[in-house]
Coordinates of C-alpha atoms and ligand atoms in Angstrom, one line a residue:
X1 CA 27.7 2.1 -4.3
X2 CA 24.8 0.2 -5.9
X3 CA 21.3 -0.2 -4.4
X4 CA 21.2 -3.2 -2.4
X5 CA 17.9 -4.6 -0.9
X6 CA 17.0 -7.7 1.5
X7 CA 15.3 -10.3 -0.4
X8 CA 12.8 -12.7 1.5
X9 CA 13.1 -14.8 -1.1
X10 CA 16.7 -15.5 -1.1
X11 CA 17.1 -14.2 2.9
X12 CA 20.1 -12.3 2.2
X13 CA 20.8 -8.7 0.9
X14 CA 21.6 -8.4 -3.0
X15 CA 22.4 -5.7 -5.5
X16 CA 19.5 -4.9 -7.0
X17 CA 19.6 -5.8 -11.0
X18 CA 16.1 -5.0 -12.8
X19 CA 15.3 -7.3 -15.8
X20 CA 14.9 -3.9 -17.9
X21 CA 14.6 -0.7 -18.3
X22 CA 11.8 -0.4 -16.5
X23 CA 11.4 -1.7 -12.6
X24 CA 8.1 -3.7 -12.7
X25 CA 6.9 -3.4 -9.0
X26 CA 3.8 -4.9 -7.4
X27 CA 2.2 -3.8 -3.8
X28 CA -0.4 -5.5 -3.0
X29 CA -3.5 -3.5 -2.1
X30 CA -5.9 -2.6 0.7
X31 CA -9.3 -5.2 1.2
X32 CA -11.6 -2.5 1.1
X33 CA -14.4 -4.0 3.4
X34 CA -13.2 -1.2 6.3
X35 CA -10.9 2.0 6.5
X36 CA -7.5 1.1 6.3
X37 CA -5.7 1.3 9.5
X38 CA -2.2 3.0 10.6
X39 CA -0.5 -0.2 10.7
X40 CA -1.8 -0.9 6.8
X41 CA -0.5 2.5 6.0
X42 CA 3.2 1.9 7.6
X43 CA 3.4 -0.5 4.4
X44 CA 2.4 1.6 1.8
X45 CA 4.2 4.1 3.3
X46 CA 7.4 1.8 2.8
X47 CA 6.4 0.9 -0.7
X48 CA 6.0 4.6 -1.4
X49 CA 9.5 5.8 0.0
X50 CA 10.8 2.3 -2.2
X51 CA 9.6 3.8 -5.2
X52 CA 10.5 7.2 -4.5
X53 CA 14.1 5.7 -3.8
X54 CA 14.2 3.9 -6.8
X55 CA 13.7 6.8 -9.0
X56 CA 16.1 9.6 -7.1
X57 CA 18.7 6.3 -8.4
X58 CA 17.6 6.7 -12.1
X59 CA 15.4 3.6 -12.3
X60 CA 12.1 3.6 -14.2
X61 CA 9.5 1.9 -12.4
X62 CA 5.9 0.6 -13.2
X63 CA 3.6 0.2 -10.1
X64 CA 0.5 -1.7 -10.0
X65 CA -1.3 -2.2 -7.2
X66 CA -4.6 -4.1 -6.4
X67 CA -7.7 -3.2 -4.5
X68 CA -9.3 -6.4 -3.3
X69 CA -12.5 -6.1 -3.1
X70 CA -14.1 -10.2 -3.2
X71 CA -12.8 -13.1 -2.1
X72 CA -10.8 -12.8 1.0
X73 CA -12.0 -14.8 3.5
X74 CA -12.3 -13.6 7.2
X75 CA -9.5 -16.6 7.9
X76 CA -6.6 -16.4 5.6
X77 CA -6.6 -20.1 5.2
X78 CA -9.8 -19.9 2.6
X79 CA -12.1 -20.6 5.7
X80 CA -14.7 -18.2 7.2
X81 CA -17.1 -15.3 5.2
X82 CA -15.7 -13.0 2.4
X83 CA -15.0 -10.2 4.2
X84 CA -16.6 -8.1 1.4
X85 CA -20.1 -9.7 2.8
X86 CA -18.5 -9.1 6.6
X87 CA -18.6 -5.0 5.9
X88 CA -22.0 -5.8 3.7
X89 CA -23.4 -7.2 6.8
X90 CA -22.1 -4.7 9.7
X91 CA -23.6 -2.0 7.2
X92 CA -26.5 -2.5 5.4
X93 CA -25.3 -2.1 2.2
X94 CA -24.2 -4.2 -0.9
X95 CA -20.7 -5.8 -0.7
X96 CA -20.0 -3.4 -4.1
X97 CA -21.2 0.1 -2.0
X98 CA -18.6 -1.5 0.4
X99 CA -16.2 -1.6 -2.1
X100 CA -17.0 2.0 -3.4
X101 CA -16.6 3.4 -0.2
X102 CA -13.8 2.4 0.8
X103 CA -11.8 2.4 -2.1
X104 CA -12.5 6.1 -1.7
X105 CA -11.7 6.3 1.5
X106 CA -8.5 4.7 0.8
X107 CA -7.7 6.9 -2.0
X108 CA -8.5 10.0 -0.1
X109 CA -5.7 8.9 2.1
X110 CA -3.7 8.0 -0.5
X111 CA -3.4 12.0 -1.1
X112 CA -3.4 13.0 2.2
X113 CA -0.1 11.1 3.1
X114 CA 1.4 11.9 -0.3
X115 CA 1.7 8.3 -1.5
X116 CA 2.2 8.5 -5.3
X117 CA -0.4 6.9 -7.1
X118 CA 0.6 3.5 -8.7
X119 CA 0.5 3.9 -12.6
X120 CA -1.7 1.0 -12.7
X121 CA -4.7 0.3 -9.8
X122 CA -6.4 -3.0 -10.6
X123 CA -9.9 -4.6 -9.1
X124 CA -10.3 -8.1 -8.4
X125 CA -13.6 -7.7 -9.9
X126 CA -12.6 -6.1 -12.8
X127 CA -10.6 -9.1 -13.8
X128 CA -12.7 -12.2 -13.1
X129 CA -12.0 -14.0 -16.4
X130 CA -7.8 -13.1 -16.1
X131 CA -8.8 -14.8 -13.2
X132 CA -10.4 -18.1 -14.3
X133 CA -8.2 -18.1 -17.5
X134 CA -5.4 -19.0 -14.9
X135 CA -7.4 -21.4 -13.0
X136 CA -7.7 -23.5 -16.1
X137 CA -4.0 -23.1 -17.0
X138 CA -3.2 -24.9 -13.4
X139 CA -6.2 -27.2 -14.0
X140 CA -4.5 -28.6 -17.3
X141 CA -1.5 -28.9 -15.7
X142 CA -3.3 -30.9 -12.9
X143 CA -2.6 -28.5 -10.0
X144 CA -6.3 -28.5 -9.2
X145 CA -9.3 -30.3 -7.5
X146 CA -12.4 -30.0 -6.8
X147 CA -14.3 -30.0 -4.0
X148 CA -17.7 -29.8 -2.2
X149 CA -17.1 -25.8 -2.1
X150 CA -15.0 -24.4 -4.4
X151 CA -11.3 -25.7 -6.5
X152 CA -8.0 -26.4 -5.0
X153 CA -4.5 -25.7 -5.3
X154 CA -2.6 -29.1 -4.9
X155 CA 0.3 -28.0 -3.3
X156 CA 1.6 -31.3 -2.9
X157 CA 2.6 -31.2 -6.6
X158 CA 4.7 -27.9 -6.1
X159 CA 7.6 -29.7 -5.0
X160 CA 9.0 -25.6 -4.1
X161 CA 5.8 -25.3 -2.2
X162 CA 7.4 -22.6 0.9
X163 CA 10.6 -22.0 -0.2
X164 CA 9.3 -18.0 0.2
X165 CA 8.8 -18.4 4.2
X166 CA 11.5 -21.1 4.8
X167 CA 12.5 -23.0 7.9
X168 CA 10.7 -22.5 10.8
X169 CA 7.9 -19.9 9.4
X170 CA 7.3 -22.2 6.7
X171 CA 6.0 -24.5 9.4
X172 CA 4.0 -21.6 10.7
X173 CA 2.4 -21.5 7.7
X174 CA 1.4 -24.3 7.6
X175 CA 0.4 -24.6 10.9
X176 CA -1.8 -21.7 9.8
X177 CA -3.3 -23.1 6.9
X178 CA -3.8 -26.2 9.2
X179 CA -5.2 -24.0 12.5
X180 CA -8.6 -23.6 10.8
X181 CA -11.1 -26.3 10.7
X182 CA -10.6 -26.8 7.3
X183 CA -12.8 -28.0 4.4
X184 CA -12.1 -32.1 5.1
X185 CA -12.0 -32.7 1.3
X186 CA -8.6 -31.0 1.6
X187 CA -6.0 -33.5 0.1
X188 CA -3.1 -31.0 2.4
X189 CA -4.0 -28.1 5.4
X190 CA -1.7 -25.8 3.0
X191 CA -3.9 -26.0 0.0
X192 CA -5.8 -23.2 -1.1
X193 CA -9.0 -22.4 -2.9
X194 CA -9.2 -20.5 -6.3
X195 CA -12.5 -20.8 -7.3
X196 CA -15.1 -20.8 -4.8
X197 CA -18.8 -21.8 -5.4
X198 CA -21.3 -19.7 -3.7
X199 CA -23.0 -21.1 -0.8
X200 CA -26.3 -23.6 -2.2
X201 CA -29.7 -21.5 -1.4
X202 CA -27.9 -18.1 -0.8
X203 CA -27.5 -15.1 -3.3
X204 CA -24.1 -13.6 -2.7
X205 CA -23.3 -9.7 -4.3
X206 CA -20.9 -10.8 -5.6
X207 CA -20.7 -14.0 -7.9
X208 CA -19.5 -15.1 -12.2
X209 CA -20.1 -18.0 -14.1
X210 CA -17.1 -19.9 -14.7
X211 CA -16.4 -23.2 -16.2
X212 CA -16.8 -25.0 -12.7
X213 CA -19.7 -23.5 -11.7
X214 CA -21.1 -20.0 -10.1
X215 CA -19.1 -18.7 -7.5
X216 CA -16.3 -15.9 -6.9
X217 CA -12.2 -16.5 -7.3
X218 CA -10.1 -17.3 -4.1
X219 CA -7.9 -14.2 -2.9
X220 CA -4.6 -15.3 -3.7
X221 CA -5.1 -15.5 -7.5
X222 CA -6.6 -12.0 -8.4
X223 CA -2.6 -11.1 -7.5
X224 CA -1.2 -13.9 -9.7
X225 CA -3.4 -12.8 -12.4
X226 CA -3.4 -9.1 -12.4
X227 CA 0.5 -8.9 -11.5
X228 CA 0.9 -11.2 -14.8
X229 CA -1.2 -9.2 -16.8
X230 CA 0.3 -5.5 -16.3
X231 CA 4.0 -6.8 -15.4
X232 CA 4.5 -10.2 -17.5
X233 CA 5.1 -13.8 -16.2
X234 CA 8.3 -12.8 -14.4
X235 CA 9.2 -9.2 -13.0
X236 CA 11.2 -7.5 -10.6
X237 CA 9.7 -6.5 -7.2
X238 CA 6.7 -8.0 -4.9
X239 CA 6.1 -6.2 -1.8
X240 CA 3.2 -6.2 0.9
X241 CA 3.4 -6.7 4.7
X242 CA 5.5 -9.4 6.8
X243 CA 2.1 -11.1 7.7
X244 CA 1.9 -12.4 3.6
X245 CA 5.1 -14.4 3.7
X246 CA 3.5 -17.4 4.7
X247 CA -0.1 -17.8 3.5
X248 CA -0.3 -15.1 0.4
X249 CA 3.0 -14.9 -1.2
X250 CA 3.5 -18.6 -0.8
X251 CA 0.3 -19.1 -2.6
X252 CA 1.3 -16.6 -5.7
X253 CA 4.6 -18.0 -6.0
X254 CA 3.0 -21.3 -6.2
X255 CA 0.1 -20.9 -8.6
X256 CA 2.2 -18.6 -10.9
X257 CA 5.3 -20.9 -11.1
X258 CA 2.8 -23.7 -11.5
X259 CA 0.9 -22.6 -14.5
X260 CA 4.3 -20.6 -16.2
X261 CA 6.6 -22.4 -15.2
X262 CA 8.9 -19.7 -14.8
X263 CA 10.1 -17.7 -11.6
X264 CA 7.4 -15.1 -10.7
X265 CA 9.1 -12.3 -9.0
X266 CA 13.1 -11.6 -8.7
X267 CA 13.4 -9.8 -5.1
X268 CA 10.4 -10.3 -2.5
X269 CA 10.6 -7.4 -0.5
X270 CA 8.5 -7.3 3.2
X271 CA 7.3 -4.4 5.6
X272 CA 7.4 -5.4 9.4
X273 CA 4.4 -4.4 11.5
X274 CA 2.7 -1.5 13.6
X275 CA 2.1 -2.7 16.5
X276 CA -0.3 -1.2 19.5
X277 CA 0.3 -2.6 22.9
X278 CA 2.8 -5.3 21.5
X279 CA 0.9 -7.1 18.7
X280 CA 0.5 -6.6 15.4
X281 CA -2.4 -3.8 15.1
X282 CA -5.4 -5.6 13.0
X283 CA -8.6 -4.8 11.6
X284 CA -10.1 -8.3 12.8
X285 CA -9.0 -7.6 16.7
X286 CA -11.0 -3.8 16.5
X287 CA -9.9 -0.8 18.3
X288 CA -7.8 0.1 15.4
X289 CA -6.4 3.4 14.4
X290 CA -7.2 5.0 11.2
X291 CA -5.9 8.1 9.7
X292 CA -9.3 9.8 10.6
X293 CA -8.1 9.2 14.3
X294 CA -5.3 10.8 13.8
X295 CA -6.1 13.8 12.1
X296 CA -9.6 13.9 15.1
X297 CA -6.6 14.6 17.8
X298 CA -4.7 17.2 15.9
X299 CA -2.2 15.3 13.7
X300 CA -1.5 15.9 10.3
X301 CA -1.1 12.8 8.3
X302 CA 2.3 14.2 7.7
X303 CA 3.3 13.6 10.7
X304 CA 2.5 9.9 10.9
X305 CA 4.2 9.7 7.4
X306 CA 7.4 11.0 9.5
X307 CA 6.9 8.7 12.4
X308 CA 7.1 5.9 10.0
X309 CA 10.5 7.6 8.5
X310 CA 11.5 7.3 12.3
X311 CA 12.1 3.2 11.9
X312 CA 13.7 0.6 9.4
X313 CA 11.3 -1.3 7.4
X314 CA 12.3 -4.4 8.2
X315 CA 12.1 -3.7 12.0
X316 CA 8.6 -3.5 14.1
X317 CA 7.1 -0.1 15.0
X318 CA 5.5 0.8 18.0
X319 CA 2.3 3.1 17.8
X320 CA 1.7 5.6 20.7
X321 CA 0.1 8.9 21.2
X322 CA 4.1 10.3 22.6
X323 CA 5.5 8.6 19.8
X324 CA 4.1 10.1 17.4
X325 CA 4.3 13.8 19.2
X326 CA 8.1 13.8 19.0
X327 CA 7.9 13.2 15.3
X328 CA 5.1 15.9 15.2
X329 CA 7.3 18.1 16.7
X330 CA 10.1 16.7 14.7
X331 CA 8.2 17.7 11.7
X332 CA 7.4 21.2 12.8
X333 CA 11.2 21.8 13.8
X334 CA 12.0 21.1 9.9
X335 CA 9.2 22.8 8.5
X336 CA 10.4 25.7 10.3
X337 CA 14.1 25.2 8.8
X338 CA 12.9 24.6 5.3
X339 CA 11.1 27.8 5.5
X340 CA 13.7 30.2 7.2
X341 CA 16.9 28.4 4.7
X342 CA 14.6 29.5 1.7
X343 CA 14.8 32.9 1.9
X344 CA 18.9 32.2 1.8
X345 CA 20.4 32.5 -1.3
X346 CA 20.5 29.1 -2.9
X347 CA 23.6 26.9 -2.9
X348 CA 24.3 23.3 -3.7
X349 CA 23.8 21.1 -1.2
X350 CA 26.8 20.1 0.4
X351 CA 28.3 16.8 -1.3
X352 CA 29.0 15.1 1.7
X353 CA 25.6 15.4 2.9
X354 CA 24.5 14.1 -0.6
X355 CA 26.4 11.2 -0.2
X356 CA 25.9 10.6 3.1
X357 CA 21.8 10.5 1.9
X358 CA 22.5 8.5 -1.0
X359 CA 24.5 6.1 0.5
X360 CA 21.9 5.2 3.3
X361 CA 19.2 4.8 0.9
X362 CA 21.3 2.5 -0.9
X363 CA 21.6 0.5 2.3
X364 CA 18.9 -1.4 1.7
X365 CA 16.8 1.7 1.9
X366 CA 17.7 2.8 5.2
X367 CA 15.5 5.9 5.7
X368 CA 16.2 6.7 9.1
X369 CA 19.9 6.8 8.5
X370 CA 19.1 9.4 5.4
X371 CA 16.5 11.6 7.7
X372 CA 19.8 11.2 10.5
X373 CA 22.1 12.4 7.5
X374 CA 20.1 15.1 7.1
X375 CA 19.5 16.3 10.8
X376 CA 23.2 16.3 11.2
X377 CA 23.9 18.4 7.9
X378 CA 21.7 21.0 9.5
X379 CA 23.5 21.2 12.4
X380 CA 26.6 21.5 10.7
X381 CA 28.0 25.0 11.3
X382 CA 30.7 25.1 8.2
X383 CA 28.2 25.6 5.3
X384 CA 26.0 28.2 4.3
X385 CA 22.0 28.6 5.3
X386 CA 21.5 28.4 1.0
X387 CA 23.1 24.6 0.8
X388 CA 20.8 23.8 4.0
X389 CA 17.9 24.6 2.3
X390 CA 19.5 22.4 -0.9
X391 CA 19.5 19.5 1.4
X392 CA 16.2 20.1 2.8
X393 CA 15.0 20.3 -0.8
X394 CA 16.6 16.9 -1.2
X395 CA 14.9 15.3 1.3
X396 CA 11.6 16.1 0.9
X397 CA 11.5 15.5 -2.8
X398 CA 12.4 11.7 -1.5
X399 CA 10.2 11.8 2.0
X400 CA 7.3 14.6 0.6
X401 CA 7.0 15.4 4.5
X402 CA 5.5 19.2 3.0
X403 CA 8.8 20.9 4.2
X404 CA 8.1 24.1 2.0
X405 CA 4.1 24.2 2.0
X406 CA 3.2 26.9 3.8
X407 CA 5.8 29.1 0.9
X408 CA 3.7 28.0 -1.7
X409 CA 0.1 29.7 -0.2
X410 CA -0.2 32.1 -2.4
X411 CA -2.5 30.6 -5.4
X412 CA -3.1 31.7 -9.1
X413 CA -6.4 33.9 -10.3
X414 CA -8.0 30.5 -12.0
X415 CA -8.0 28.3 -8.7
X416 CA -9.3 31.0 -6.3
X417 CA -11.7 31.1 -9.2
X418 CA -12.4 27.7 -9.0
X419 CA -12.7 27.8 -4.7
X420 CA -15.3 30.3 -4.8
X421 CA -17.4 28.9 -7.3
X422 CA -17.1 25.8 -5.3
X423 CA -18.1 27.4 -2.3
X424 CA -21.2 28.9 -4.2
X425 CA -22.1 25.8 -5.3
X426 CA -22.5 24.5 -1.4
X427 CA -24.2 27.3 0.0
X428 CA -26.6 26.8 -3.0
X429 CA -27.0 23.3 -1.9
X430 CA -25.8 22.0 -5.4
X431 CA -23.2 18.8 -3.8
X432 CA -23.0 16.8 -6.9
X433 CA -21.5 20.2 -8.9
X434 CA -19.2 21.2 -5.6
X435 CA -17.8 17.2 -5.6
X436 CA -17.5 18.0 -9.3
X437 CA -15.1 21.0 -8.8
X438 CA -13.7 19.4 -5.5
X439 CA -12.2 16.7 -7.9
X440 CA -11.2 19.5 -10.5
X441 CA -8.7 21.2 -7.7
X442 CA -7.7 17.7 -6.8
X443 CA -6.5 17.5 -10.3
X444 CA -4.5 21.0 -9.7
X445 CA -2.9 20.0 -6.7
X446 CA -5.6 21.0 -4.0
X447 CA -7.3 19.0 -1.5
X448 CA -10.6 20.8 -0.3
X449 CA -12.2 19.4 3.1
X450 CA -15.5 20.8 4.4
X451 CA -15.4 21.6 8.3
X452 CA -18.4 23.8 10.0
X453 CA -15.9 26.9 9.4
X454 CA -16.6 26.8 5.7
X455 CA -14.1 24.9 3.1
X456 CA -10.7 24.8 3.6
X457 CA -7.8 23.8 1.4
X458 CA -3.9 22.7 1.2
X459 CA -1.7 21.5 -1.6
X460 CA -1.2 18.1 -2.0
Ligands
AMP1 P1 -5.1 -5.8 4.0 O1 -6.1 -4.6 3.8 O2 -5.5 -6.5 5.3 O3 -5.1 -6.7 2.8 O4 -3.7 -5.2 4.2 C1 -3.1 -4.3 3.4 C2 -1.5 -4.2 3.7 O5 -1.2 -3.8 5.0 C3 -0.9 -5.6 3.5 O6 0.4 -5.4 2.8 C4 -0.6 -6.1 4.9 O7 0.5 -6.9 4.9 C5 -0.3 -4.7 5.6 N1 -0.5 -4.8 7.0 C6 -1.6 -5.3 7.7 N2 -1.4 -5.1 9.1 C7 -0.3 -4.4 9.3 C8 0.4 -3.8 10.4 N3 -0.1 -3.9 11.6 N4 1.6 -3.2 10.2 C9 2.1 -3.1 8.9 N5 1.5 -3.5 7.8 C10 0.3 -4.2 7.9
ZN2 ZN1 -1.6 -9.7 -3.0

C-alpha cells in the first residue's frame, strides 16, 4: 500500500507523490509573544509524528519551520496591535526580549515532547528584505495598493482567491476578514496587508525601511517568503492548524501564486483543534494550558504526547484532567512492557503486527489505529516476549513516547563529569558557565532542570 494523505486543498484523500527525492515540508511556527499552549502543541505534535511517518516509509524530508515573531496582528484580519507589542506591553520589556523568551521557551518544549527539530527554523525578522523583495514582485504585477496604513493584497485580481477553504468556509473567511472594522480604504473585506507602516508619532521595537516607507511586513508573507526561500516556488507539504485554512493559508496561496505564478504547495495538510470545555483552546480567550501546567500537576510531557496519539488528526480533541490520566496510565502500562520484553531474548517483530502498523500509518496517518495495532500485538498470546519487545521498539522509534528510558540510566564517565562540574558551577554561583554546560549535555542527549532538590536530569 502507498501512503495516502487528505489534502485540504483538493478535499479528498490522495497517494502521496513528492516532486523529489527529498519531501519539502513546511509547519508553520509558534507567535512567540506567550508560551505556547497544549492545543498549539496537539499540532506540532501531528506534524512531528507526519515527519516521523514519512521517514519509517523511506522518504527524505526537509522541514522548515517559522517563528513569528512581528507582524501578527491581535485580529487575524490585519486589524488590531502586533501581538509582539501586546506581550511587550503586558511585560515590560521590548517586543525582541519577548521574542527571545519565548522562542526559548518554545524550544525547551520542543525537547521535552521529543518533537524533532526542523532542519531549517526561520525568523520573520531575520528575513525582512525576502520579505519586501516579494512585495515588489506582486506590486509589479499590480496585486498591490496602498493605503493610509500599510500595502494591500488585491484579492480581487486572484481570480482562485479561496479555492483552499471552499464552499461554505470560504464564506467564513470572508465573513472573518469582513467581521473586523476594517481599514475603509480596503477595495475587498478579504484583502490583506503586507507591508504595514508604523503608526505616525509612535516608535514601534520593531520597524525596516522599505521602498514604501517605514513599517514592519504583514504576517501572512514572512511564510510565503521564507517557505520560497528554503523549499523553492513549488513544494510538497504545508501544514499548520485547521484555524489557518481560511485567513493564513488562503493568503499564502494567494500572494505566492500571484507573484510565481506557479502552484505553491502540492498537498495542504490541517490539524483539528484542542479544545477545553467545547471550543477551540486559545491564547486570546486566557485560561490556557501550557506544558508548564502540565508538568506543575505531575504529568510528564510524554504523557500529553500520548494523549494526542489517543485521536485522529483530522478529528477534534477534548482536553481534561481524566483524559489525560488514562493515557498517563496508558503510558506507564507500556513503559512497564518495554522494560520487562527487554530483558527477553530479541526476536523479530511479528510481521503481522508490522503490517498491521504500517498499514494504519499509510491510512492517512492513522496513529491511533497503529498505537491499537500495537496494544493488540501485545496481548497476543502466540508470539514470544522477544518479538513484543521488537514491536515495542517499533513504535516508539515512530511515537518517541520514552518506552525504554529508564534502561538507559546508567551514563558514561565524561557526562557524570560534565553534571558535577555543572553542579559546582551553581553552588559557586557561576549561572552563565552552568547554562553553558547545561547546553553542552543538551547537545549529548541530556535535559538538566534545576528544582530546590538540586539538579536533575533525563535523556531526551
Ligand atoms: P500560533 O502561535 O497562534 O501562530 O499557533 C501555532 C499553531 O498552533 C498553528 O498551527 C495553529 O493553527 C495551531 N493551533 C492554535 N490553536 C490550536 C488548538 N486549540 N488546537 C490545535 N492547534 C492549534
Ligand atoms: Zn504560516
Amino acid at each position: 500500500m502507498a501512503l495516502k494523505l487528505y489534502n485540504t486543498l483538493t478535499r479528498v484523500e490522495e497517494e502521496f507523490k513528492p516532486l523529489s527525492a527529498v519531501v519539502g515540508l513546511y509547519t508553520c511556527g509558534p507567535t512567540v509573544y506567550n508560551y505556547q499552549h497544549v492545543g498549539n502543541y496537539r499540532t506540532y505534535i501531528f506534524e512531528d509524528l507526519l515527519k516521523r511517518t514519512l521517514k519509517l516509509l523511506g522518504f527524505s524530508v526537509r522541514h522548515v519551520m517559522n517563528i513569528t515573531d512581528v507582524g501578527h496582528l491581535v485580529s487575524d484580519a490585519d486589524e488590531g496591535e502586533d501581538k509582539m507589542e501586546v506581550g511587550s506591553a503586558r511585560e515590560g520589556k521590548t517586543a525582541w526580549d519577548i521574542a527571545k523568551t519565548y522562542t526559548e521557551a518554545f524550544l525547551e518544549d520542543g525537547v521535552r515532547l521529543r518533537l524533532e527539530p526542523p532542519d531549517v527554523l526561520c525568523k520573520a525578522t531575520d528575513h525582512v528584505p525576502e520579505q519586501i523583495e516579494l512585495v515588489r514582485r506582486l506590486e509589479a504585477k499590480g496585486f498591490i495598493y496602498r493605503t493610509g496604513d500599510g500595502l494591500y493584497f488585491d484579492t480581487a485580481r486572484f481570480p482562485d482567491y479561496g479555492k483552499l477553504a471552499g464552499g461554505s468556509q470560504r464564506l467564513a473567511g470572508l465573513q472573518a476578514g469582513a467581521r473586523v472594522e476594517a481599514n475603509p480604504e480596503k477595495r475587498n473585506p478579504s484583502d490583506f496587508a503586507v507591508w504595514k507602516f508604523s503608526p505616525k508619532g509612535k516608535k514601534r521595537h520593531m520597524e525596516w525601511d522599505s521602498p514604501w516607507g517605514r513599517g514592519f511586513p504583514g504576517w501572512h508573507i514572512e511564510c510565503s517568503a521564507m517557505a520560497m526561500k528554503y523549499l523553492g516556488e513549488s513544494f510538497d507539504i504545508h501544514c499548520g492548524g485547521i484555524d489557518h485554512v481560511p485567513i493564513h493559508h488562503t493568503n499564502e496561496i494567494a500572494q505566492s501564486e500571484g507573484a510565481t505564478g506557479k502552484p505553491f504547495v502540492r498537498y495542504w495538510l490541517h490539524g483539528e483543534f484542542l479544545l477545553m470545555n467545547t471550543a477551540k483552546m486559545a491564547k486570546s480567550k486566557g485560561g490556557f494550558i501550557t506544558l508548564r501546567h502540565l508538568m506543575e500537576k505531575g504529568f510528564d510531557p510524554l504523557d500529553y504526547r500520548y494523549h494526542c496519539l489517543t485521536a485522529h488528526y483530522r478529528k477534534q480533541l477534548d482536553f481534561s484532567w481524566e483524559a489525560l490520566e488514562s493515557s498517563k496510565t496508558a503510558r506507564r502500562r507500556l513503559r512497564e512492557l518495554a522494560l520487562a520484553f527487554k530483558k527477553e531474548p530479541a526476536k523479530p517483530a511479528c510481521a503481522d503486527d508490522e503490517t498491521a502498523f504500517r498499514r494504519a500509518l499509510e491510512d492517512d496517518l492513522n496513529v491511533p489505529g497503529a498505537l491499537a495495532s500495537v496494544w493488540e500485538g501485545l496481548r497476543r498470546q502466540d508470539i514470544p516476549a522477544g518479538a513484543k519487545a521488537a514491536l515495542l521498539r517499533m513504535a516508539e522509534d515512530l511515537f518517541r513516547l520514552g518506552l525504554f528510558d529508564e534502561a538507559e540510566q546508567a551514563l558514561d564517565g565524561e557526562l557524570e563529569r560534565l553534571l558535577h562540574e555543572r553542579e559546582q558551577a551553581r553552588r559557586s554561583k557561576d549561572f552563565s558557565r552552568s547554562d553553558e554546560l547545561r547546553r553542552e549535555l543538551e547537545r549529548r542527549g541530556l535535559l538538566v532542570e534545576d528544582t530546590a532538590q538540586g539538579q536533575r536530569w533525563r535523556r531526551k
